[in-house]
Coordinates of C-alpha atoms in Angstrom, one line a residue:
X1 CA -40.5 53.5 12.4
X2 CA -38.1 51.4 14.4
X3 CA -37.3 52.5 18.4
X4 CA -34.1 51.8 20.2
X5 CA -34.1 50.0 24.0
X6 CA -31.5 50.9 26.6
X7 CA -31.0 48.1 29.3
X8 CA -28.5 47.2 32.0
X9 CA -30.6 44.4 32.8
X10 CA -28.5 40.8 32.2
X11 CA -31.3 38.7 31.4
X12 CA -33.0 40.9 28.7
X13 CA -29.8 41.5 27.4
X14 CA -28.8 37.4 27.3
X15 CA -32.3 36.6 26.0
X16 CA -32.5 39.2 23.0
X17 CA -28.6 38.1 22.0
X18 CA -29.7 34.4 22.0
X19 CA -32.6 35.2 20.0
X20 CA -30.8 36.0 17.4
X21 CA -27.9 33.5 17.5
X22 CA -25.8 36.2 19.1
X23 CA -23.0 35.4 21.1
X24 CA -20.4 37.3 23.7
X25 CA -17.2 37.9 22.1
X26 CA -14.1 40.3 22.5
X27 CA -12.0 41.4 19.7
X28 CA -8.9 39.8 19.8
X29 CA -5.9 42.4 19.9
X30 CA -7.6 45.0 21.6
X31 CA -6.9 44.5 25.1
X32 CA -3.9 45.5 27.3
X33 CA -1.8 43.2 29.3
X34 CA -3.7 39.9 30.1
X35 CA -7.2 41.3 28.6
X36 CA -8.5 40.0 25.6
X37 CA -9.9 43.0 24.4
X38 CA -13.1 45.0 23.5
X39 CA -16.3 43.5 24.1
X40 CA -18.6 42.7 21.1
X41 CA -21.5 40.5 20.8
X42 CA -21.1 38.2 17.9
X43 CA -23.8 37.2 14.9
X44 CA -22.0 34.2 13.4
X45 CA -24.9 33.6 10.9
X46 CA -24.5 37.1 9.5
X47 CA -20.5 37.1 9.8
X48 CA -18.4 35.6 7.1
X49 CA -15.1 35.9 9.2
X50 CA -14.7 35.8 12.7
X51 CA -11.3 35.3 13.2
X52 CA -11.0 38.4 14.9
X53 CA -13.1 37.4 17.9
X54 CA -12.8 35.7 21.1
X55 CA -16.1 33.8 22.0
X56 CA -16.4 34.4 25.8
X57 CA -18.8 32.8 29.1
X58 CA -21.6 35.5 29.9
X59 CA -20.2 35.2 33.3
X60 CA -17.1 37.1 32.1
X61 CA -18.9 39.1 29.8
X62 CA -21.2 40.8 32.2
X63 CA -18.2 40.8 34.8
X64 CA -16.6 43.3 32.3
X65 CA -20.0 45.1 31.2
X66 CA -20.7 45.8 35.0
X67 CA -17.4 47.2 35.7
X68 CA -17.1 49.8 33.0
X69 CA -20.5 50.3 34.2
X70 CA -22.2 49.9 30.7
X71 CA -25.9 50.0 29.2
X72 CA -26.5 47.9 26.0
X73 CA -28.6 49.9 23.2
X74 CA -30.9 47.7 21.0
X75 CA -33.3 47.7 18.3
X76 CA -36.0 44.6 18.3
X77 CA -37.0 45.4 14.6
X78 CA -35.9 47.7 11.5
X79 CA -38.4 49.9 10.1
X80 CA -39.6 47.3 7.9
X81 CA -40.3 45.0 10.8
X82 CA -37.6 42.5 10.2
X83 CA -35.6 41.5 12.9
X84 CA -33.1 43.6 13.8
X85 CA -29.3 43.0 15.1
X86 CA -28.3 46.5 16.2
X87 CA -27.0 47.0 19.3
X88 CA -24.0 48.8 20.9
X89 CA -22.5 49.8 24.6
X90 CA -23.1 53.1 26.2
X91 CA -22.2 54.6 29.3
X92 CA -24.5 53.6 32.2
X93 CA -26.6 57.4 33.1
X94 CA -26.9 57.9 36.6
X95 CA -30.4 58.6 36.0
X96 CA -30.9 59.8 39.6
X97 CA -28.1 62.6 39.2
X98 CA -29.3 63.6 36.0
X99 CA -33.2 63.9 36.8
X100 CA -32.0 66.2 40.1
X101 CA -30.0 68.7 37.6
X102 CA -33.1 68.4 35.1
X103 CA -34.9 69.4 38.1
X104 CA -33.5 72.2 39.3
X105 CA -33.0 73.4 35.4
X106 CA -36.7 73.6 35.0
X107 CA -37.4 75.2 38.4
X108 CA -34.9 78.1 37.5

């Protein structure tokens, strides 16, 4: 059984990219006015065309990540126990909102 990870945290997330050969990327076309686009986190070892990607600095990466106020979702290993390469953005929970309304759900 493989579990997913849910981080905001810039180290783990450089770390666990760089493990894998990962790098920060944005898809080119995506953006408006003078932005590049979507972020993405590139595999070049398991892409055979990049062409559509813009390698980026972390610095600008997490700038962007921070601002849409993102998590990053990961997977360490498939079920088999290979090493795994998911990943994807989610919205940031405000996890001290939420646990107040889960609160006050199970008091009722």
């Amino acid at each position: 059984m493989s579990t997913s990870k849910q981080t905001h945290d810039h180290q783990q997330i450089k770390t666990w990219v760089k493990e894998r050969g990962g790098v920060p990327s944005k898809v080119k076309g995506t953006g408006k006015d003078n932005d590049d686009g979507v972020l993405r986190i590139h595999f070049p070892k398991h892409s055979e065309n990049n062409d559509d990607l813009k390698e980026i600095e972390w610095e600008d990466f997490f700038k962007e990540f921070e601002e849409s106020r993102l998590d990053f979702l990961y997977q360490d290993n498939k079920a088999d126990g290979e090493e795994s390469t998911f990943h994807k953005f989610v919205n940031r929970t405000d996890w001290n909102s939420l646990g107040k309304n889960i609160l006050i759900l199970i008091a009722y």
